[in-house]
Coordinates of C-alpha atoms in Angstrom, one line a residue:
M1 CA -11.3 6.3 -28.9
G2 CA -11.8 2.7 -30.1
Q3 CA -13.8 1.6 -33.1
I4 CA -16.2 4.2 -34.6
D5 CA -19.9 3.4 -34.1
S6 CA -22.1 4.3 -37.1
R7 CA -25.4 3.8 -35.4
P8 CA -26.1 7.4 -34.4
A9 CA -26.0 8.4 -38.1
L10 CA -28.4 5.6 -39.1
L11 CA -30.8 6.6 -36.4
A12 CA -30.8 10.3 -37.1
G13 CA -34.5 10.4 -38.1
A14 CA -35.8 7.9 -35.5
P15 CA -38.5 9.0 -33.0
S16 CA -37.2 10.2 -29.6
F17 CA -38.9 7.3 -27.7
I18 CA -37.1 4.7 -29.9
L19 CA -33.8 6.5 -29.4
L20 CA -34.3 6.5 -25.6
A21 CA -35.2 2.8 -25.6
L22 CA -32.1 1.9 -27.7
L23 CA -29.9 4.1 -25.5
L24 CA -31.2 2.3 -22.3
V25 CA -30.6 -1.1 -23.9
A26 CA -27.1 -0.1 -24.9
L27 CA -26.1 1.1 -21.4
P28 CA -23.4 -1.3 -20.1
A29 CA -23.6 -3.0 -16.8
A30 CA -21.3 -1.8 -14.0
A31 CA -17.8 -2.4 -15.2
A32 CA -15.1 -4.1 -13.1
P33 CA -11.4 -3.5 -13.2
G34 CA -9.9 -5.4 -16.1
D35 CA -13.0 -5.2 -18.3
V36 CA -12.4 -4.3 -21.9
A37 CA -13.6 -0.7 -22.7
G38 CA -12.7 -1.0 -26.3
T39 CA -10.2 -2.3 -28.9
I40 CA -7.9 -0.6 -31.4
P41 CA -7.0 -2.6 -34.5
L42 CA -3.3 -2.8 -35.5
R43 CA -1.7 -2.9 -38.9
V44 CA 1.3 -4.8 -37.4
S45 CA 1.6 -8.5 -36.9
H46 CA 4.1 -8.8 -34.0
P47 CA 3.3 -6.1 -31.5
T48 CA 5.4 -6.0 -28.4
G49 CA 5.9 -2.7 -26.5
V50 CA 3.4 0.2 -26.4
A51 CA 3.7 3.8 -25.2
F52 CA 1.5 6.9 -25.2
D53 CA 3.0 10.3 -25.9
G54 CA -0.1 12.4 -25.1
S55 CA -1.6 12.3 -28.6
R56 CA -0.6 9.1 -30.3
L57 CA 0.3 5.6 -29.3
W58 CA 3.6 4.1 -30.3
V59 CA 3.8 0.3 -30.9
A60 CA 6.9 -1.7 -31.3
D61 CA 6.9 -4.5 -33.9
R62 CA 9.3 -7.4 -33.4
S63 CA 9.1 -8.6 -37.0
T64 CA 9.8 -5.3 -38.8
D65 CA 12.1 -3.9 -36.1
R66 CA 10.2 -0.6 -36.2
F67 CA 8.2 1.7 -34.0
Y68 CA 4.8 2.8 -35.4
G69 CA 3.0 5.9 -34.3
I70 CA -0.8 5.2 -34.5
D71 CA -4.0 7.1 -34.1
P72 CA -5.7 5.8 -30.9
A73 CA -9.1 6.5 -32.4
N74 CA -8.8 4.0 -35.3
G75 CA -5.4 2.4 -35.3
A76 CA -4.2 4.3 -38.5
V77 CA -0.5 4.5 -38.8
L78 CA 0.7 8.1 -38.6
D79 CA 4.5 7.6 -38.4
S80 CA 7.2 4.9 -38.5
L81 CA 10.7 4.8 -37.1
V82 CA 13.5 2.3 -37.4
A83 CA 14.1 0.6 -34.0
P84 CA 17.7 1.0 -32.7
G85 CA 17.9 -2.8 -31.9
Y86 CA 16.9 -6.0 -33.6
F87 CA 14.4 -7.2 -30.9
P88 CA 12.4 -4.2 -29.8
S89 CA 10.4 -5.2 -26.7
G90 CA 9.4 -2.5 -24.2
L91 CA 8.5 1.1 -25.0
A92 CA 8.2 4.2 -22.7
W93 CA 7.7 7.9 -23.3
D94 CA 9.5 10.5 -21.1
G95 CA 7.9 13.6 -22.6
K96 CA 10.6 14.0 -25.2
L97 CA 12.2 10.7 -26.0
L98 CA 10.9 7.2 -26.8
W99 CA 12.8 4.7 -24.6
S100 CA 13.0 1.0 -25.7
T101 CA 14.5 -2.2 -24.5
D102 CA 16.2 -5.0 -26.5
P103 CA 16.4 -8.3 -24.5
A104 CA 18.5 -9.9 -27.3
D105 CA 21.5 -7.6 -26.8
G106 CA 20.7 -6.4 -23.2
R107 CA 20.5 -2.7 -24.0
I108 CA 18.2 0.2 -23.4
Y109 CA 17.9 3.0 -26.1
A110 CA 16.4 6.5 -26.3
T111 CA 15.1 7.6 -29.7
D112 CA 14.1 11.1 -30.7
P113 CA 10.8 10.7 -32.6
S114 CA 11.2 14.0 -34.3
N115 CA 14.1 12.7 -36.5
G116 CA 14.4 9.0 -35.7
F117 CA 17.9 9.4 -34.2
T118 CA 19.1 7.2 -31.4
V119 CA 20.4 9.7 -28.8
R120 CA 21.3 7.3 -26.0
S121 CA 22.4 3.7 -25.6
I122 CA 23.1 2.2 -22.2
E123 CA 23.8 -1.3 -21.1
S124 CA 21.0 -2.8 -19.1
P125 CA 21.8 -3.8 -15.5
T126 CA 19.8 -7.0 -16.1
P127 CA 20.6 -9.4 -19.0
S128 CA 17.2 -9.5 -20.7
P129 CA 15.1 -6.3 -20.2
T130 CA 11.7 -6.8 -21.7
G131 CA 9.5 -4.0 -20.3
I132 CA 10.2 -0.3 -19.6
A133 CA 8.3 2.6 -18.0
W134 CA 9.0 6.2 -17.1
D135 CA 8.0 7.6 -13.7
G136 CA 8.8 11.2 -14.2
A137 CA 12.3 11.0 -13.0
Y138 CA 13.7 7.5 -13.5
L139 CA 13.2 4.5 -15.7
W140 CA 11.7 1.2 -14.6
I141 CA 12.6 -2.1 -16.3
C142 CA 11.5 -5.7 -15.9
D143 CA 13.5 -8.7 -16.9
N144 CA 11.8 -12.1 -17.7
R145 CA 15.0 -14.0 -17.3
T146 CA 16.0 -12.9 -13.8
D147 CA 12.4 -12.1 -12.7
V148 CA 13.4 -8.7 -11.4
I149 CA 11.9 -5.2 -11.6
A150 CA 14.4 -2.4 -11.2
R151 CA 14.3 1.4 -11.0
I152 CA 17.3 2.7 -12.9
D153 CA 19.1 6.0 -13.7
P154 CA 18.4 6.9 -17.3
G155 CA 21.9 8.4 -17.5
D156 CA 24.0 5.3 -17.1
G157 CA 21.6 2.5 -16.1
T158 CA 22.6 2.4 -12.4
T159 CA 20.1 0.4 -10.3
I160 CA 18.5 2.5 -7.7
R161 CA 16.0 0.0 -6.3
S162 CA 15.0 -3.5 -7.3
F163 CA 12.6 -6.2 -6.2
R164 CA 11.2 -9.5 -7.4
A165 CA 8.7 -9.5 -10.3
P166 CA 5.2 -10.6 -9.5
A167 CA 5.6 -13.9 -11.4
S168 CA 7.9 -15.7 -13.8
D169 CA 7.4 -14.0 -17.2
S170 CA 7.1 -10.2 -16.8
R171 CA 6.8 -8.7 -20.3
S172 CA 6.0 -5.0 -19.9
L173 CA 5.6 -2.1 -17.4
A174 CA 3.5 1.0 -17.3
F175 CA 3.4 3.8 -14.8
D176 CA 0.1 5.5 -13.9
G177 CA 1.5 8.5 -12.1
E178 CA 1.6 6.6 -8.8
R179 CA 2.2 2.9 -9.2
L180 CA 3.4 0.4 -11.7
W181 CA 1.4 -2.1 -13.8
C182 CA 3.2 -5.3 -14.9
S183 CA 2.0 -7.8 -17.5
D184 CA 2.5 -11.5 -17.1
R185 CA 2.5 -13.6 -20.2
I186 CA 2.4 -17.1 -18.7
R187 CA -0.5 -16.5 -16.3
D188 CA -2.3 -14.0 -18.5
R189 CA -2.5 -11.5 -15.7
I190 CA -1.8 -7.8 -15.2
Y191 CA -0.6 -6.7 -11.8
L192 CA -0.7 -3.3 -10.0
V193 CA 2.6 -3.1 -8.1
D194 CA 3.6 -0.8 -5.3
P195 CA 6.9 0.7 -6.4
A196 CA 8.1 1.3 -2.8
S197 CA 7.8 -2.3 -1.7
G198 CA 7.2 -4.5 -4.8
L199 CA 4.0 -5.8 -3.3
V200 CA 1.2 -6.7 -5.7
L201 CA -1.9 -4.8 -4.8
V202 CA -4.5 -5.6 -7.5
T203 CA -4.6 -8.4 -10.1
L204 CA -6.5 -8.2 -13.4
D205 CA -7.2 -10.9 -16.0
A206 CA -5.4 -10.1 -19.2
P207 CA -7.8 -9.5 -22.1
G208 CA -6.0 -11.7 -24.7
P209 CA -3.9 -14.9 -24.9
Y210 CA -0.4 -13.3 -25.2
T211 CA -0.2 -10.1 -23.2
W212 CA 3.0 -8.0 -23.9
G213 CA 3.0 -4.3 -24.0
L214 CA 1.4 -1.9 -21.5
A215 CA 0.8 1.9 -21.6
W216 CA -1.1 4.3 -19.5
M217 CA -3.5 6.5 -21.5
D218 CA -6.0 8.9 -20.1
G219 CA -6.9 6.8 -17.0
E220 CA -7.0 3.5 -18.9
L221 CA -4.5 0.7 -19.4
V222 CA -3.7 0.0 -23.0
C223 CA -2.6 -3.6 -23.5
A224 CA -0.9 -4.9 -26.7
D225 CA -1.6 -8.6 -27.4
Y226 CA 1.0 -10.4 -29.4
E227 CA -1.4 -13.1 -30.6
D228 CA -4.5 -11.1 -31.3
D229 CA -2.7 -8.2 -32.9
L230 CA -4.9 -5.8 -31.1
L231 CA -4.6 -3.0 -28.5
Y232 CA -7.1 -3.4 -25.7
R233 CA -8.3 -0.5 -23.6
L234 CA -8.9 -1.7 -20.1
V235 CA -11.0 -0.3 -17.3
V236 CA -8.9 0.2 -14.2
R237 CA -11.3 1.9 -11.7
D238 CA -15.1 1.5 -11.7
D239 CA -18.0 0.7 -9.6
R240 CA -17.4 -3.0 -8.9
Q241 CA -15.2 -3.8 -5.9
Y242 CA -14.8 -7.5 -6.6
A243 CA -15.3 -10.1 -9.3
I244 CA -16.4 -13.7 -9.0
S245 CA -15.5 -16.5 -11.3
S246 CA -15.4 -20.3 -11.8
P247 CA -18.7 -21.2 -10.2
R248 CA -19.0 -24.7 -8.7
R249 CA -22.3 -26.3 -7.9
A250 CA -22.2 -29.1 -5.4
V251 CA -24.2 -31.0 -2.8
V252 CA -22.4 -31.0 0.6
D253 CA -23.3 -33.5 3.3
F254 CA -21.9 -32.7 6.7
T255 CA -22.2 -35.6 9.2
T256 CA -21.4 -36.1 12.8
E257 CA -21.4 -39.6 14.3
A258 CA -21.4 -40.2 18.0
D259 CA -20.6 -43.6 19.4
V260 CA -21.0 -44.3 23.2
L261 CA -18.2 -46.7 24.1
G262 CA -19.2 -46.9 27.8
P263 CA -19.2 -48.3 30.2
G264 CA -21.1 -45.3 31.7
T265 CA -23.9 -43.3 30.2
I266 CA -24.0 -40.0 28.3
V267 CA -26.5 -38.1 30.2
S268 CA -26.8 -35.3 27.6
L269 CA -25.2 -34.6 24.3
E270 CA -25.6 -31.4 22.3
V271 CA -24.3 -31.1 18.8
C272 CA -24.2 -27.6 17.5
Y273 CA -24.0 -27.0 13.7
A274 CA -23.1 -23.6 12.2
V275 CA -25.7 -22.8 9.6
P276 CA -24.3 -21.4 6.3
R277 CA -25.7 -18.3 4.6
D278 CA -25.4 -16.5 1.3
R279 CA -22.2 -14.5 0.8
E280 CA -20.7 -12.5 -2.0
N281 CA -19.4 -15.7 -3.7
Q282 CA -21.7 -18.3 -2.1
T283 CA -25.3 -19.0 -2.8
L284 CA -27.5 -21.6 -1.1
L285 CA -29.6 -23.1 -3.8
S286 CA -32.1 -24.2 -1.2
P287 CA -32.3 -24.0 2.6
P288 CA -30.0 -26.5 4.4
R289 CA -31.7 -29.7 5.3
F290 CA -31.1 -31.4 8.7
V291 CA -31.6 -35.0 9.8
P292 CA -32.9 -35.2 12.4
E293 CA -34.7 -31.8 12.8
P294 CA -32.8 -29.6 15.3
D295 CA -34.2 -29.2 18.7
R296 CA -33.8 -25.4 18.3
F297 CA -32.0 -22.7 16.5
E298 CA -29.9 -20.1 18.3
T299 CA -27.8 -17.0 17.3
D300 CA -24.5 -16.4 19.0
R301 CA -23.0 -13.0 19.8
W302 CA -21.3 -12.8 16.4
G303 CA -24.6 -13.1 14.6
Q304 CA -23.9 -16.8 13.6
R305 CA -27.0 -18.9 13.3
V306 CA -26.6 -22.3 15.0
A307 CA -28.7 -25.5 14.8
V308 CA -28.7 -27.3 18.2
F309 CA -29.4 -31.1 18.4
R310 CA -29.9 -32.6 21.9
F311 CA -29.8 -36.3 22.9
E312 CA -30.2 -37.7 26.4
N313 CA -29.4 -40.9 28.3
L314 CA -27.3 -42.6 25.7
T315 CA -26.1 -45.9 27.0
A316 CA -23.0 -48.0 26.1
A317 CA -22.9 -49.3 22.5
S318 CA -25.5 -46.8 21.4
S319 CA -24.9 -44.4 18.5
V320 CA -26.5 -41.2 17.1
E321 CA -25.9 -39.3 13.9
V322 CA -26.6 -35.7 12.8
A323 CA -26.5 -34.5 9.2
M324 CA -26.8 -31.3 7.3
Q325 CA -27.1 -31.2 3.6
A326 CA -26.6 -28.0 1.6
E327 CA -26.9 -27.5 -2.2
I328 CA -24.7 -24.6 -3.1
E329 CA -23.0 -22.6 -5.8
T330 CA -19.6 -21.3 -4.6
S331 CA -17.3 -19.2 -6.7
A332 CA -13.8 -17.8 -6.6
I333 CA -13.7 -14.2 -5.5
R334 CA -11.1 -11.5 -6.1
W335 CA -11.4 -8.1 -4.5
F336 CA -10.0 -5.0 -6.1
V337 CA -8.8 -3.0 -3.1
F338 CA -7.0 0.3 -4.0
P339 CA -5.3 1.4 -0.8
G340 CA -5.9 5.0 -1.4
D341 CA -9.7 4.4 -1.5
V342 CA -9.7 2.8 2.0
G343 CA -11.1 5.1 4.6
E344 CA -10.2 5.3 8.3
E345 CA -13.5 5.8 10.0
M346 CA -14.9 2.5 11.4
P347 CA -18.6 2.0 12.4
R348 CA -19.0 1.9 16.1
E349 CA -20.5 -1.6 16.2
I350 CA -17.6 -3.0 14.1
R351 CA -15.0 -1.4 16.4
E352 CA -16.7 -2.6 19.6
A353 CA -17.1 -6.2 18.4
Y354 CA -14.0 -6.8 16.3
L355 CA -11.3 -4.8 18.1
A356 CA -12.1 -6.5 21.4
D357 CA -9.7 -8.8 23.3
D358 CA -10.3 -12.5 24.0
A359 CA -8.5 -15.4 25.5
K360 CA -6.7 -16.6 22.3
F361 CA -5.6 -13.1 21.3
D362 CA -4.1 -11.6 24.5
L363 CA -3.8 -8.1 22.9
G364 CA -2.2 -6.6 26.0
H365 CA 0.7 -9.0 26.0
P366 CA 4.0 -7.1 25.7
F367 CA 5.2 -9.3 22.8
I368 CA 2.1 -8.5 20.7
R369 CA 2.4 -4.8 21.4
S370 CA 6.1 -4.6 20.6
L371 CA 5.7 -6.7 17.4
V372 CA 2.8 -4.6 16.1
D373 CA 4.7 -1.3 16.8
S374 CA 7.7 -2.6 15.0
I375 CA 5.8 -3.7 11.9
V376 CA 3.1 -1.0 11.6
G377 CA 5.1 2.0 12.9
G378 CA 3.2 5.2 12.2
E379 CA 1.0 3.9 9.4
T380 CA -2.6 5.0 9.6
N381 CA -4.1 3.4 6.5
P382 CA -6.0 0.2 7.6
Y383 CA -5.0 -1.5 4.3
W384 CA -1.3 -1.0 4.8
K385 CA -1.5 -1.9 8.5
A386 CA -3.1 -5.2 7.7
R387 CA -0.9 -5.8 4.6
R388 CA 2.3 -5.3 6.6
L389 CA 1.1 -7.6 9.3
Y390 CA 0.1 -10.2 6.7
Q391 CA 3.6 -10.0 5.0
Y392 CA 5.2 -10.4 8.3
L393 CA 3.1 -13.5 9.1
I394 CA 3.8 -15.3 5.8
A395 CA 7.5 -14.4 6.0
N396 CA 7.9 -15.7 9.6
M397 CA 5.4 -18.5 10.1
E398 CA 5.3 -22.1 8.8
Y399 CA 2.3 -24.3 8.7
E400 CA 2.2 -27.2 11.2
L401 CA -0.8 -29.2 12.2
A402 CA 0.2 -30.3 15.6
G403 CA -3.1 -30.3 17.5
G404 CA -4.3 -27.8 20.0
W405 CA -4.9 -24.1 19.6
N406 CA -2.4 -21.9 21.5
T407 CA -2.7 -18.2 22.1
A408 CA -1.4 -15.7 19.6
P409 CA 1.8 -14.7 21.6
T410 CA 2.8 -18.4 21.9
V411 CA 2.2 -19.1 18.2
L412 CA 4.0 -16.0 17.0
R413 CA 7.1 -16.7 19.1
R414 CA 7.0 -20.4 18.1
K415 CA 6.6 -19.4 14.4
T416 CA 4.6 -22.5 13.5
G417 CA 0.8 -23.1 13.6
S418 CA -2.3 -24.6 12.1
C419 CA -4.8 -22.6 10.0
S420 CA -6.7 -21.8 13.2
E421 CA -3.5 -20.6 14.9
Y422 CA -2.6 -18.5 11.9
S423 CA -6.1 -17.0 12.1
F424 CA -6.0 -16.3 15.8
S425 CA -2.5 -14.7 15.4
F426 CA -3.6 -12.5 12.5
I427 CA -6.7 -11.3 14.4
A428 CA -4.5 -10.4 17.4
L429 CA -2.0 -8.5 15.3
C430 CA -4.7 -6.6 13.4
R431 CA -6.8 -5.8 16.4
A432 CA -3.8 -4.6 18.3
A433 CA -3.1 -2.3 15.3
G434 CA -6.7 -1.0 15.2
V435 CA -7.9 -3.0 12.2
P436 CA -11.1 -5.0 12.9
A437 CA -10.7 -8.7 12.1
R438 CA -12.6 -11.9 12.4
Y439 CA -12.4 -15.5 11.1
V440 CA -14.6 -17.6 8.8
G441 CA -14.6 -21.4 8.9
S442 CA -15.5 -23.8 6.1
L443 CA -15.9 -27.3 4.6
V444 CA -13.4 -27.9 1.8
V445 CA -13.1 -29.6 -1.5
R446 CA -10.0 -31.8 -1.3
G447 CA -8.8 -32.3 -4.8
D448 CA -11.5 -34.0 -6.9
D449 CA -15.0 -32.6 -7.3
A450 CA -16.3 -35.6 -5.4
S451 CA -14.2 -35.5 -2.3
Y452 CA -14.0 -36.0 1.5
D453 CA -13.0 -33.6 4.1
D454 CA -12.3 -34.2 7.8
V455 CA -9.7 -31.4 8.4
F456 CA -11.6 -28.3 7.3
H457 CA -10.2 -24.8 7.0
R458 CA -10.3 -21.4 8.6
W459 CA -9.1 -18.0 7.5
N460 CA -9.5 -14.3 8.3
E461 CA -11.5 -11.3 7.1
I462 CA -10.6 -7.7 7.8
Y463 CA -13.0 -4.7 7.8
L464 CA -11.8 -2.0 5.4
P465 CA -13.9 1.2 5.4
N466 CA -15.5 1.9 2.0
Y467 CA -15.1 -1.9 1.2
G468 CA -16.4 -4.0 4.0
W469 CA -15.2 -7.5 5.0
V470 CA -12.3 -8.6 2.8
P471 CA -10.8 -12.1 3.0
V472 CA -7.2 -12.6 4.1
D473 CA -5.7 -16.1 4.3
A474 CA -2.1 -16.0 5.5
N475 CA -1.8 -19.7 5.4
A476 CA -2.7 -19.8 1.7
G477 CA -0.6 -16.8 1.0
D478 CA 2.6 -18.4 2.4
R479 CA 4.0 -18.8 -1.2
E480 CA 7.1 -17.9 -3.2
W481 CA 5.8 -15.4 -5.8
P482 CA 4.5 -12.0 -4.9
A483 CA 1.5 -12.6 -7.2
D484 CA 0.6 -15.7 -5.2
Q485 CA 1.0 -13.9 -1.9
A486 CA -1.3 -11.1 -3.1
A487 CA -3.9 -13.6 -4.3
A488 CA -4.7 -14.6 -0.7
F489 CA -5.0 -11.0 0.4
G490 CA -8.5 -10.3 -1.0
G491 CA -9.1 -13.5 -2.8
V492 CA -10.6 -17.0 -2.1
S493 CA -11.0 -20.0 -4.4
N494 CA -14.2 -21.9 -5.2
R495 CA -13.2 -24.8 -2.9
F496 CA -15.1 -23.8 0.2
L497 CA -18.6 -23.9 1.8
V498 CA -18.3 -21.2 4.4
T499 CA -20.4 -22.2 7.4
T500 CA -19.1 -20.0 10.2
E501 CA -18.4 -16.3 10.8
G502 CA -16.9 -15.6 14.2
G503 CA -14.8 -13.1 16.1
G504 CA -13.8 -15.2 19.1
D505 CA -15.4 -17.4 21.7
S506 CA -19.0 -18.3 20.9
E507 CA -21.8 -19.4 23.3
Y508 CA -22.5 -22.4 21.1
L509 CA -19.4 -23.1 19.0
G510 CA -16.7 -22.1 21.5
W511 CA -13.5 -21.5 19.5
S512 CA -14.5 -24.1 16.9
Y513 CA -16.1 -23.6 13.5
N514 CA -18.5 -25.8 11.5
H515 CA -19.6 -27.6 14.6
E516 CA -19.1 -28.1 18.3
N517 CA -20.1 -31.0 20.7
R518 CA -20.8 -30.8 24.4
W519 CA -21.8 -33.6 26.7
V520 CA -22.3 -34.7 30.3
S521 CA -21.5 -38.2 31.3
S522 CA -22.3 -40.5 34.3
G523 CA -19.5 -42.7 35.5
K524 CA -16.5 -43.7 33.4
C525 CA -17.6 -43.2 29.8
R526 CA -15.9 -42.7 26.5
L527 CA -17.5 -41.0 23.5
R528 CA -16.2 -41.3 20.0
L529 CA -17.0 -38.4 17.7
E530 CA -16.3 -38.2 14.0
S531 CA -17.3 -35.3 11.7
T532 CA -16.9 -35.4 7.9
A533 CA -18.0 -33.5 4.8
E534 CA -18.7 -35.2 1.5
W535 CA -18.8 -33.1 -1.7
E536 CA -20.6 -34.3 -4.8
P537 CA -21.0 -32.3 -8.0
L538 CA -24.5 -31.0 -8.6
E539 CA -25.6 -31.7 -12.2

C-alpha cells in the first residue's frame, strides 16, 4: 500500500554489498503509535468520511456530494456513487452496506454500493452526526454539536449507550474490532476510546492540520485530512511505548536560606537536598553543582540520592545558604499504554517495596478497604484497577492547599487536599488494590520561561508489568474533558525538574520532596527557612 517505490527496479543490477548497504540505510527507526506509515493521494478536494470494505477505501467528498471507491495502493478512483445527502460526513462499512451521516439534515443513511441505491434512512438521535462506525452489531456515531458519542440501533436509531466525546470537535469514528478511535479537529488529536466506559486510553497526534475521516484497515488507522487532501496510514502498535516532545532547556537554581532569629543557638542544622537524575524525559546536561560542597552524599531506602549539608553552632542573627544548580533538558512525555498489553506478574522487589504500608497510607483502615472493594470489584488488570481509582479520585476530590499532610483515610473522607495529599491518597488506594505506586517530586516552571517557584509539585507513578513506571497525576487530571483527564494518566508536561522518587517515609527527606531540614537548638530559638527555585532558559 501507499506510493509505489521505483528504486528496486533501478538497482536491479547493483552489486549485493551495495544493495545491503542501501537496505540498512533505509531501515526506519522504531516507530511509535501515530507515526505515518505512508500516504495515499486523493483525486478529491474536500474529503470527509472514509471507510474500508476489505478491498477498497471509500471516501466521501463534501463538495461533489459523492462517495468514491479508491485503490488503497495508489489512490486511483475505481467507483463513484451519489451520496444520499447534501453534506456527506462520516462513512462506515457493515459488510454489505455503506453507512453515512449528514450533519446538515441530521440523518443517517445506508447505501448499497452494488447499485448506488439508498436502502435505509433514519433520523439521527443527535442533531449533527459527523462520524459513524460499525462494531459488528450496532452503529456508533459522534456529534460535534452536542459532544456526544452514542451506540445506536441501525434499525431505527434508538440510542443504546452514550457518553461524552473526548473533546469539543469530534469529526469521525472507526472501530478496530475492540475499541473506538475518534478524531478531534480542534486539537489535532486522535483518541482510542473504551466503548464500555467512554474513557480515553491512548492519544495520538493527528498527521495533518484538519483531521476528519477515520477507517480501520489491516491493523492501521487510515486518516482523511480535509486540508491536505491526503489519506494517511498511521502506525497504531509498535515497539515504542512512549513519545517525548517539546524539549525545554533551562538552568534551575534551587536555594535554601536559613536565618537564625535567636535568641538561642542552633546547635546543628542539616539541609538535605534530593539529587535529580536522568529520566525518560529528563536529561542532566552536566552534573548538579552545589554551593557549598555537601558534607556527604547518602542514598535512602527508595534509592534516592541525597546531598547532606551540615552546619553547627549558628548564633542569633547568623545566616547560611545552600544552593544546587542544574542544567537540564526536560520534555513532555506521553505513554501509549494499551490495557491488554499490561501483565499481572510483578517483580518481587517492586511488590515488597511499593505495596507496603506506611503512616500516611493506613492501608488496613476499614474505609480504605471498603472504598477499594467498591471501586475495583473483581478487576484483575493492574491498568484498569489504577484507572478506576484515578477516575474516582478526580470525580470526588477538589484541590485545596490548606497546609499539613493528613493520612489517606482522612483526605478521602474530607474530599479536599493538596497535591501531596492527592499523591498519598492515590498511593494508598493503589497499594490496597495490589498496584505498586510511588510519588515523584519536582521544581516547577510557573508560567514564563524565566520563573520562580516556592510551592513545588508532587504526583504519582504506578508500576505496570510490561511497561514499568508510568506517571499519574490526579491533581492535573481533575479536568472537564475526557481527553484532558486521560492526558494526566500516562503523561507529564515539560514544566518540571524531577528531583525526588519516593515510596513513603525517607531517612533523610522524611515525607518531603526536593529537600528537608533538620535542626537542634539550645534555648529559645527561632529559625526562618526559605526554599525557592529559579528557572532561566538555557541558550
